[in-house]
Amino acid sequence: MDLALLETTLAEHGEPAYRTRQVWEWTTRGVASYDEMTTLPKALRAGLAGAVPFSTIELVTERQARDGTVKALFRTVDGHPVEAVLMRYRDGRRSLCLSSQSGCPLTCTFCATGAMRFGRNLTASEILDQALHFRRREAVNHAVYMGMGEPFLNVDAVLASAARLPDLGITPRRTTISTVGWIPGLRRFVDEVEKPIRLALSIHAADDAKRSELMPVNDRYPLEDVLAECRRYVELRRRKVFVEYVMLAGVNDSPADAQALAAAIDGRSFKVNLIPYNPTGLYDGSSRETIERFKSVLERARIPATVRLTRGRDIEAACGQLASTR
Ligand code: SAH
């Protein structure tokens, strides 16, 4: 829902100022249409339905994986595809994976989104409407900006949308923004956001040559500079940064690679999340044993590490698989 459009439309109708808040409250509680907003006069409900689209993005298809994960494909008004995922965990966690762009201009070699055509930045409303879509189905409590796109290339819309997530029941502490280390946006996030929103950094290789090969963006913003920004975040916010590291067989998964990672970061400021590779073409994923060996090298260096649970792989809803192929 375009809140600016809602506000001007209500003002044009001569409605009192509290109406915007009233409509938004109904929306964040998961109603399916204006018609269900029973505290609004009937004529106003009909007027809004004609003037302010209930969602800025249109649902195209939705699929459910065997593990309960749901992936939705949306289209923007100007035709760009956007995917978002709802992950359901047995402990009751309901986590949304939101997209910040349609496609992605960065060409990380292992990521399917990086291989699709870049569309454009999404607006804050288009990001929130992904979350609202799932909110209409059930209560949600976590969000990660780990869908399509690089959040810090679209920092205004990402931060504006994150500021509204608490209205949907997702607190800043349960919101995580993931970045490749796009420094201008990262710096603004560190400087401007006082809320305890969490930060995740996609590293994938601690060695600059190797990292540049996997993530061309590393040539522009080398890891050392990115890590310095992350340390500033840790100082200011007093929370650790999550490090994401996708495990590619024979590429970045040797004990030497683990040692290089352990040397680049420290366990006081960082926590590593090892990601089993979800096949998208070019690479093979590391074996479970290799991942465990990598993890134990980190732990010996006193760096906390976990292995990410893969969700929704059978519907191409897992990390790196969002490319709206269907
Ligand atoms: N651009 C941001 C936000 C996307 S997050 C970022 O890269 O951090 C998506 C996460 O999934 C990133 O950590 C990314 O490296 C990881 N990923 C990409 N392709 C993957 C794949 N095929 N298998 C597993 N993880 C992948």
Short mmCIF file of C-alpha atoms and ligand atoms in Angstrom, two decimals:
data_model
loop_
_atom_site.label_atom_id
_atom_site.label_comp_id
_atom_site.label_asym_id
_atom_site.label_seq_id
_atom_site.Cartn_x
_atom_site.Cartn_y
_atom_site.Cartn_z
CA MET A 1 0.00 0.00 0.00
CA ASP A 2 1.38 3.36 -1.05
CA LEU A 3 1.11 5.31 2.19
CA ALA A 4 1.86 8.69 0.61
CA LEU A 5 -0.92 8.13 -1.93
CA LEU A 6 -3.22 6.99 0.88
CA GLU A 7 -2.52 10.13 2.84
CA THR A 8 -3.14 12.54 -0.06
CA THR A 9 -6.25 10.64 -1.14
CA LEU A 10 -7.72 10.80 2.36
CA ALA A 11 -6.87 14.50 2.60
CA GLU A 12 -8.58 15.14 -0.76
CA HIS A 13 -11.66 13.35 0.53
CA GLY A 14 -11.62 15.77 3.46
CA GLU A 15 -11.04 12.94 5.90
CA PRO A 16 -9.59 13.61 9.38
CA ALA A 17 -5.86 13.06 9.82
CA TYR A 18 -6.27 9.94 11.98
CA ARG A 19 -7.71 8.00 9.04
CA THR A 20 -4.32 7.18 7.56
CA ARG A 21 -3.27 5.56 10.81
CA GLN A 22 -6.57 3.72 11.04
CA VAL A 23 -6.23 2.25 7.55
CA TRP A 24 -2.61 1.30 8.16
CA GLU A 25 -3.50 -0.41 11.44
CA TRP A 26 -6.11 -2.58 9.76
CA THR A 27 -3.65 -3.36 7.00
CA THR A 28 -0.84 -4.43 9.34
CA ARG A 29 -3.27 -6.63 11.23
CA GLY A 30 -3.68 -8.65 8.08
CA VAL A 31 -7.07 -7.79 6.64
CA ALA A 32 -7.53 -8.80 3.00
CA SER A 33 -9.24 -5.68 1.65
CA TYR A 34 -10.57 -2.20 2.47
CA ASP A 35 -13.96 -3.78 2.81
CA GLU A 36 -12.90 -5.52 6.02
CA MET A 37 -12.00 -2.18 7.67
CA THR A 38 -15.28 -1.98 9.52
CA THR A 39 -14.51 1.20 11.45
CA LEU A 40 -14.39 3.14 8.16
CA PRO A 41 -17.58 4.48 6.60
CA LYS A 42 -18.75 2.20 3.77
CA ALA A 43 -18.50 4.91 1.12
CA LEU A 44 -14.91 5.63 2.13
CA ARG A 45 -13.98 1.96 1.84
CA ALA A 46 -15.34 1.90 -1.69
CA GLY A 47 -13.62 5.19 -2.51
CA LEU A 48 -10.26 3.90 -1.29
CA ALA A 49 -10.63 0.66 -3.22
CA GLY A 50 -10.96 2.72 -6.40
CA ALA A 51 -8.18 5.20 -5.63
CA VAL A 52 -5.42 3.47 -3.65
CA PRO A 53 -4.47 -0.06 -4.74
CA PHE A 54 -4.52 -2.31 -1.69
CA SER A 55 -1.06 -3.59 -2.68
CA THR A 56 1.58 -1.97 -4.91
CA ILE A 57 2.62 -5.40 -6.18
CA GLU A 58 0.49 -8.10 -7.70
CA LEU A 59 0.79 -11.74 -6.73
CA VAL A 60 1.58 -13.91 -9.75
CA THR A 61 2.14 -17.34 -8.22
CA GLU A 62 2.83 -18.93 -4.90
CA ARG A 63 4.37 -22.31 -4.12
CA GLN A 64 4.83 -24.25 -0.94
CA ALA A 65 7.82 -26.47 -0.22
CA ARG A 66 7.68 -29.76 1.63
CA ASP A 67 9.20 -28.09 4.72
CA GLY A 68 6.40 -25.51 4.82
CA THR A 69 8.41 -22.70 3.23
CA VAL A 70 6.29 -20.53 0.94
CA LYS A 71 7.66 -18.57 -2.00
CA ALA A 72 5.63 -15.84 -3.67
CA LEU A 73 6.31 -14.31 -7.05
CA PHE A 74 4.97 -10.80 -7.50
CA ARG A 75 5.00 -8.30 -10.31
CA THR A 76 5.35 -4.54 -9.91
CA VAL A 77 2.93 -2.22 -11.71
CA ASP A 78 5.58 -1.69 -14.43
CA GLY A 79 6.10 -5.42 -14.87
CA HIS A 80 9.22 -6.26 -12.82
CA PRO A 81 9.35 -9.65 -11.08
CA VAL A 82 9.94 -9.79 -7.32
CA GLU A 83 10.17 -12.85 -5.10
CA ALA A 84 9.79 -13.17 -1.34
CA VAL A 85 9.82 -16.16 0.99
CA LEU A 86 8.12 -17.12 4.25
CA MET A 87 10.11 -19.60 6.33
CA ARG A 88 8.34 -21.50 9.06
CA TYR A 89 10.25 -23.13 11.89
CA ARG A 90 9.10 -25.65 14.41
CA ASP A 91 9.80 -23.30 17.33
CA GLY A 92 7.15 -20.91 15.98
CA ARG A 93 9.51 -18.56 14.23
CA ARG A 94 7.97 -17.10 11.07
CA SER A 95 10.69 -15.42 9.11
CA LEU A 96 10.27 -13.35 5.97
CA CYS A 97 12.97 -13.09 3.34
CA LEU A 98 12.39 -9.79 1.53
CA SER A 99 13.70 -8.47 -1.77
CA SER A 100 15.06 -4.93 -2.05
CA GLN A 101 15.50 -4.87 -5.85
CA SER A 102 14.05 -6.69 -8.84
CA GLY A 103 17.11 -8.65 -9.90
CA CYS A 104 20.54 -7.43 -8.81
CA PRO A 105 23.23 -5.43 -10.63
CA LEU A 106 26.06 -7.16 -8.75
CA THR A 107 27.18 -10.32 -10.47
CA CYS A 108 28.23 -12.71 -7.70
CA THR A 109 29.09 -15.85 -9.65
CA PHE A 110 27.26 -18.34 -7.40
CA CYS A 111 23.97 -16.46 -7.12
CA ALA A 112 21.01 -16.96 -9.46
CA THR A 113 19.69 -13.45 -8.83
CA GLY A 114 23.00 -12.05 -10.05
CA ALA A 115 22.50 -13.84 -13.37
CA MET A 116 19.06 -12.41 -14.09
CA ARG A 117 18.43 -9.02 -15.64
CA PHE A 118 18.51 -6.14 -13.18
CA GLY A 119 15.19 -4.32 -13.11
CA ARG A 120 15.22 -1.50 -10.61
CA ASN A 121 15.20 -0.56 -6.96
CA LEU A 122 11.95 -1.33 -5.17
CA THR A 123 10.08 1.35 -3.28
CA ALA A 124 9.53 1.08 0.47
CA SER A 125 5.88 0.23 -0.23
CA GLU A 126 6.85 -2.55 -2.64
CA ILE A 127 9.11 -4.03 0.03
CA LEU A 128 6.47 -3.74 2.75
CA ASP A 129 3.80 -5.21 0.50
CA GLN A 130 5.86 -8.42 0.28
CA ALA A 131 5.72 -8.62 4.07
CA LEU A 132 2.03 -7.69 4.21
CA HIS A 133 1.21 -10.43 1.74
CA PHE A 134 2.49 -13.05 4.18
CA ARG A 135 1.09 -11.20 7.19
CA ARG A 136 -2.37 -11.75 5.69
CA ARG A 137 -1.76 -15.46 5.85
CA GLU A 138 -0.35 -15.67 9.39
CA ALA A 139 1.43 -13.78 12.15
CA VAL A 140 5.10 -13.10 11.35
CA ASN A 141 7.97 -12.23 13.70
CA HIS A 142 11.31 -12.08 11.87
CA ALA A 143 12.54 -10.50 8.64
CA VAL A 144 15.78 -10.73 6.69
CA TYR A 145 16.68 -8.54 3.73
CA MET A 146 18.21 -11.51 1.98
CA GLY A 147 16.00 -11.82 -1.06
CA MET A 148 16.75 -10.38 -4.47
CA GLY A 149 19.05 -7.41 -4.66
CA GLU A 150 21.62 -5.53 -2.63
CA PRO A 151 19.84 -3.63 0.16
CA PHE A 152 22.54 -0.97 0.49
CA LEU A 153 22.17 0.01 -3.16
CA ASN A 154 18.62 0.99 -2.17
CA VAL A 155 19.26 2.26 1.30
CA ASP A 156 16.47 4.86 1.60
CA ALA A 157 13.66 2.48 0.68
CA VAL A 158 15.17 -0.35 2.71
CA LEU A 159 15.47 1.74 5.86
CA ALA A 160 12.03 3.29 5.38
CA SER A 161 10.49 -0.16 5.04
CA ALA A 162 12.43 -1.56 8.00
CA ALA A 163 11.16 1.32 10.14
CA ARG A 164 7.59 0.12 9.50
CA LEU A 165 8.14 -3.58 10.16
CA PRO A 166 7.42 -3.22 13.90
CA ASP A 167 3.84 -2.32 12.92
CA LEU A 168 3.59 -5.84 11.49
CA GLY A 169 5.00 -7.44 14.63
CA ILE A 170 8.66 -7.61 13.58
CA THR A 171 10.96 -5.78 16.00
CA PRO A 172 14.31 -4.23 14.98
CA ARG A 173 16.16 -6.93 16.91
CA ARG A 174 14.41 -9.49 14.71
CA THR A 175 15.24 -7.64 11.51
CA THR A 176 18.47 -8.34 9.65
CA ILE A 177 19.91 -6.52 6.66
CA SER A 178 22.41 -8.49 4.61
CA THR A 179 24.99 -6.83 2.38
CA VAL A 180 27.89 -7.67 0.12
CA GLY A 181 29.62 -4.70 1.74
CA TRP A 182 28.41 -1.81 -0.44
CA ILE A 183 30.22 0.82 1.59
CA PRO A 184 28.22 4.03 0.91
CA GLY A 185 24.98 2.38 2.06
CA LEU A 186 26.66 0.45 4.84
CA ARG A 187 28.20 3.63 6.19
CA ARG A 188 24.82 5.36 6.23
CA PHE A 189 23.29 2.39 8.00
CA VAL A 190 26.00 2.50 10.65
CA ASP A 191 25.81 6.29 11.08
CA GLU A 192 22.07 6.90 10.85
CA VAL A 193 20.19 3.91 12.18
CA GLU A 194 19.96 3.92 15.92
CA LYS A 195 17.53 1.03 16.14
CA PRO A 196 19.09 -2.36 16.97
CA ILE A 197 18.60 -3.73 13.44
CA ARG A 198 21.04 -6.57 12.83
CA LEU A 199 23.70 -6.60 10.17
CA ALA A 200 24.88 -9.57 8.08
CA LEU A 201 27.86 -9.46 5.77
CA SER A 202 28.34 -11.83 2.84
CA ILE A 203 32.06 -12.64 2.86
CA HIS A 204 32.47 -16.01 1.06
CA ALA A 205 36.28 -15.70 0.92
CA ALA A 206 38.68 -13.80 3.15
CA ASP A 207 41.38 -13.62 0.52
CA ASP A 208 40.90 -10.56 -1.73
CA ALA A 209 41.81 -12.27 -5.02
CA LYS A 210 39.50 -15.16 -4.33
CA ARG A 211 36.71 -12.92 -3.08
CA SER A 212 36.94 -10.69 -6.16
CA GLU A 213 36.56 -13.74 -8.35
CA LEU A 214 33.36 -14.77 -6.57
CA MET A 215 32.10 -11.26 -5.94
CA PRO A 216 33.31 -8.65 -8.44
CA VAL A 217 32.11 -5.92 -6.05
CA ASN A 218 35.17 -6.70 -3.94
CA ASP A 219 37.36 -4.84 -6.47
CA ARG A 220 35.44 -1.70 -5.68
CA TYR A 221 35.07 -2.15 -1.93
CA PRO A 222 37.82 -4.43 -0.61
CA LEU A 223 37.03 -6.63 2.36
CA GLU A 224 39.37 -4.81 4.73
CA ASP A 225 37.46 -1.54 4.31
CA VAL A 226 34.14 -3.33 4.66
CA LEU A 227 35.25 -5.06 7.86
CA ALA A 228 36.33 -1.70 9.28
CA GLU A 229 32.76 -0.41 8.79
CA CYS A 230 31.39 -3.55 10.41
CA ARG A 231 33.62 -3.03 13.43
CA ARG A 232 32.26 0.49 13.72
CA TYR A 233 28.76 -1.01 13.78
CA VAL A 234 29.82 -3.38 16.56
CA GLU A 235 31.28 -0.49 18.58
CA LEU A 236 28.21 1.70 18.18
CA ARG A 237 25.43 -0.89 18.42
CA ARG A 238 27.13 -3.38 20.71
CA ARG A 239 25.99 -6.34 18.63
CA LYS A 240 27.87 -8.83 16.58
CA VAL A 241 27.81 -8.88 12.82
CA PHE A 242 26.73 -12.13 11.19
CA VAL A 243 29.13 -13.33 8.54
CA GLU A 244 27.60 -15.32 5.68
CA TYR A 245 29.87 -17.78 3.95
CA VAL A 246 28.55 -20.00 1.18
CA MET A 247 30.43 -23.31 1.01
CA LEU A 248 31.62 -24.09 -2.53
CA ALA A 249 33.41 -27.42 -3.04
CA GLY A 250 37.08 -26.99 -3.87
CA VAL A 251 36.72 -23.22 -4.14
CA ASN A 252 36.58 -21.64 -0.68
CA ASP A 253 36.14 -24.57 1.70
CA SER A 254 39.66 -25.76 2.61
CA PRO A 255 41.13 -25.54 6.14
CA ALA A 256 43.43 -22.83 4.77
CA ASP A 257 40.36 -20.85 3.66
CA ALA A 258 38.94 -21.27 7.16
CA GLN A 259 42.19 -20.05 8.67
CA ALA A 260 42.21 -17.03 6.38
CA LEU A 261 38.67 -16.22 7.52
CA ALA A 262 39.61 -16.70 11.16
CA ALA A 263 42.54 -14.31 10.68
CA ALA A 264 40.37 -11.64 9.06
CA ILE A 265 37.65 -11.49 11.71
CA ASP A 266 37.40 -12.01 15.47
CA GLY A 267 34.92 -13.82 17.67
CA ARG A 268 34.15 -10.73 19.72
CA SER A 269 32.67 -8.86 16.79
CA PHE A 270 31.58 -11.57 14.37
CA LYS A 271 29.58 -14.77 14.27
CA VAL A 272 29.82 -16.99 11.20
CA ASN A 273 26.91 -18.61 9.41
CA LEU A 274 28.10 -21.26 6.97
CA ILE A 275 25.64 -21.65 4.10
CA PRO A 276 25.33 -24.97 2.29
CA TYR A 277 25.40 -24.08 -1.40
CA ASN A 278 22.08 -24.29 -3.19
CA PRO A 279 22.83 -25.42 -6.71
CA THR A 280 22.30 -22.74 -9.34
CA GLY A 281 24.66 -24.06 -11.99
CA LEU A 282 28.34 -23.26 -11.77
CA TYR A 283 29.49 -24.89 -8.55
CA ASP A 284 29.16 -27.95 -6.38
CA GLY A 285 28.31 -27.58 -2.74
CA SER A 286 30.79 -28.69 -0.08
CA SER A 287 30.09 -31.98 1.64
CA ARG A 288 28.71 -32.04 5.14
CA GLU A 289 32.07 -33.29 6.45
CA THR A 290 33.94 -30.45 4.75
CA ILE A 291 31.54 -27.94 6.26
CA GLU A 292 32.03 -29.47 9.72
CA ARG A 293 35.82 -29.40 9.32
CA PHE A 294 35.67 -25.73 8.26
CA LYS A 295 33.48 -24.97 11.25
CA SER A 296 35.86 -26.62 13.69
CA VAL A 297 38.80 -24.56 12.38
CA LEU A 298 36.78 -21.43 13.15
CA GLU A 299 35.76 -22.68 16.57
CA ARG A 300 39.34 -23.48 17.47
CA ALA A 301 40.06 -19.84 16.70
CA ARG A 302 37.19 -18.94 19.09
CA ILE A 303 34.91 -17.75 16.35
CA PRO A 304 31.32 -18.88 16.86
CA ALA A 305 29.96 -20.64 13.79
CA THR A 306 26.70 -22.29 12.81
CA VAL A 307 25.53 -24.05 9.68
CA ARG A 308 22.48 -22.52 8.06
CA LEU A 309 19.43 -24.71 7.77
CA THR A 310 18.46 -24.92 4.12
CA ARG A 311 14.80 -24.17 3.55
CA GLY A 312 12.60 -24.46 0.50
CA ARG A 313 15.19 -25.88 -1.89
CA ASP A 314 12.60 -27.99 -3.75
CA ILE A 315 10.75 -24.87 -4.88
CA GLU A 316 13.88 -22.78 -5.62
CA ALA A 317 13.16 -20.67 -2.57
CA ALA A 318 16.53 -21.20 -0.86
CA CYS A 319 19.40 -18.69 -0.56
CA GLY A 320 20.63 -17.57 -3.94
CA GLN A 321 17.82 -19.25 -5.86
CA LEU A 322 15.48 -16.30 -6.26
CA ALA A 323 15.45 -15.59 -9.97
CA SER A 324 11.76 -15.78 -10.84
CA THR A 325 12.18 -18.46 -13.46
CA ARG A 326 8.51 -19.31 -13.15
N1 SAH B 1 22.97 -8.82 -1.69
C1 SAH B 1 22.86 -9.15 -0.28
C2 SAH B 1 21.50 -9.67 0.06
C3 SAH B 1 21.18 -11.04 -0.50
S1 SAH B 1 21.41 -12.16 0.79
C4 SAH B 1 23.96 -10.12 0.09
O1 SAH B 1 24.54 -10.73 -0.81
O2 SAH B 1 24.27 -10.25 1.26
C5 SAH B 1 21.48 -13.67 0.02
C6 SAH B 1 22.49 -14.57 0.67
O3 SAH B 1 22.47 -15.82 0.01
C7 SAH B 1 23.89 -14.03 0.52
O4 SAH B 1 24.69 -14.31 1.63
C8 SAH B 1 24.36 -14.80 -0.69
O5 SAH B 1 25.74 -14.84 -0.78
C9 SAH B 1 23.76 -16.15 -0.43
N2 SAH B 1 23.70 -16.97 -1.65
C10 SAH B 1 23.68 -16.53 -2.92
N3 SAH B 1 23.62 -17.56 -3.78
C11 SAH B 1 23.59 -18.68 -3.02
C12 SAH B 1 23.51 -20.06 -3.33
N4 SAH B 1 23.43 -20.48 -4.57
N5 SAH B 1 23.49 -20.94 -2.31
C13 SAH B 1 23.54 -20.49 -1.02
N6 SAH B 1 23.62 -19.21 -0.68
C14 SAH B 1 23.65 -18.29 -1.67
#
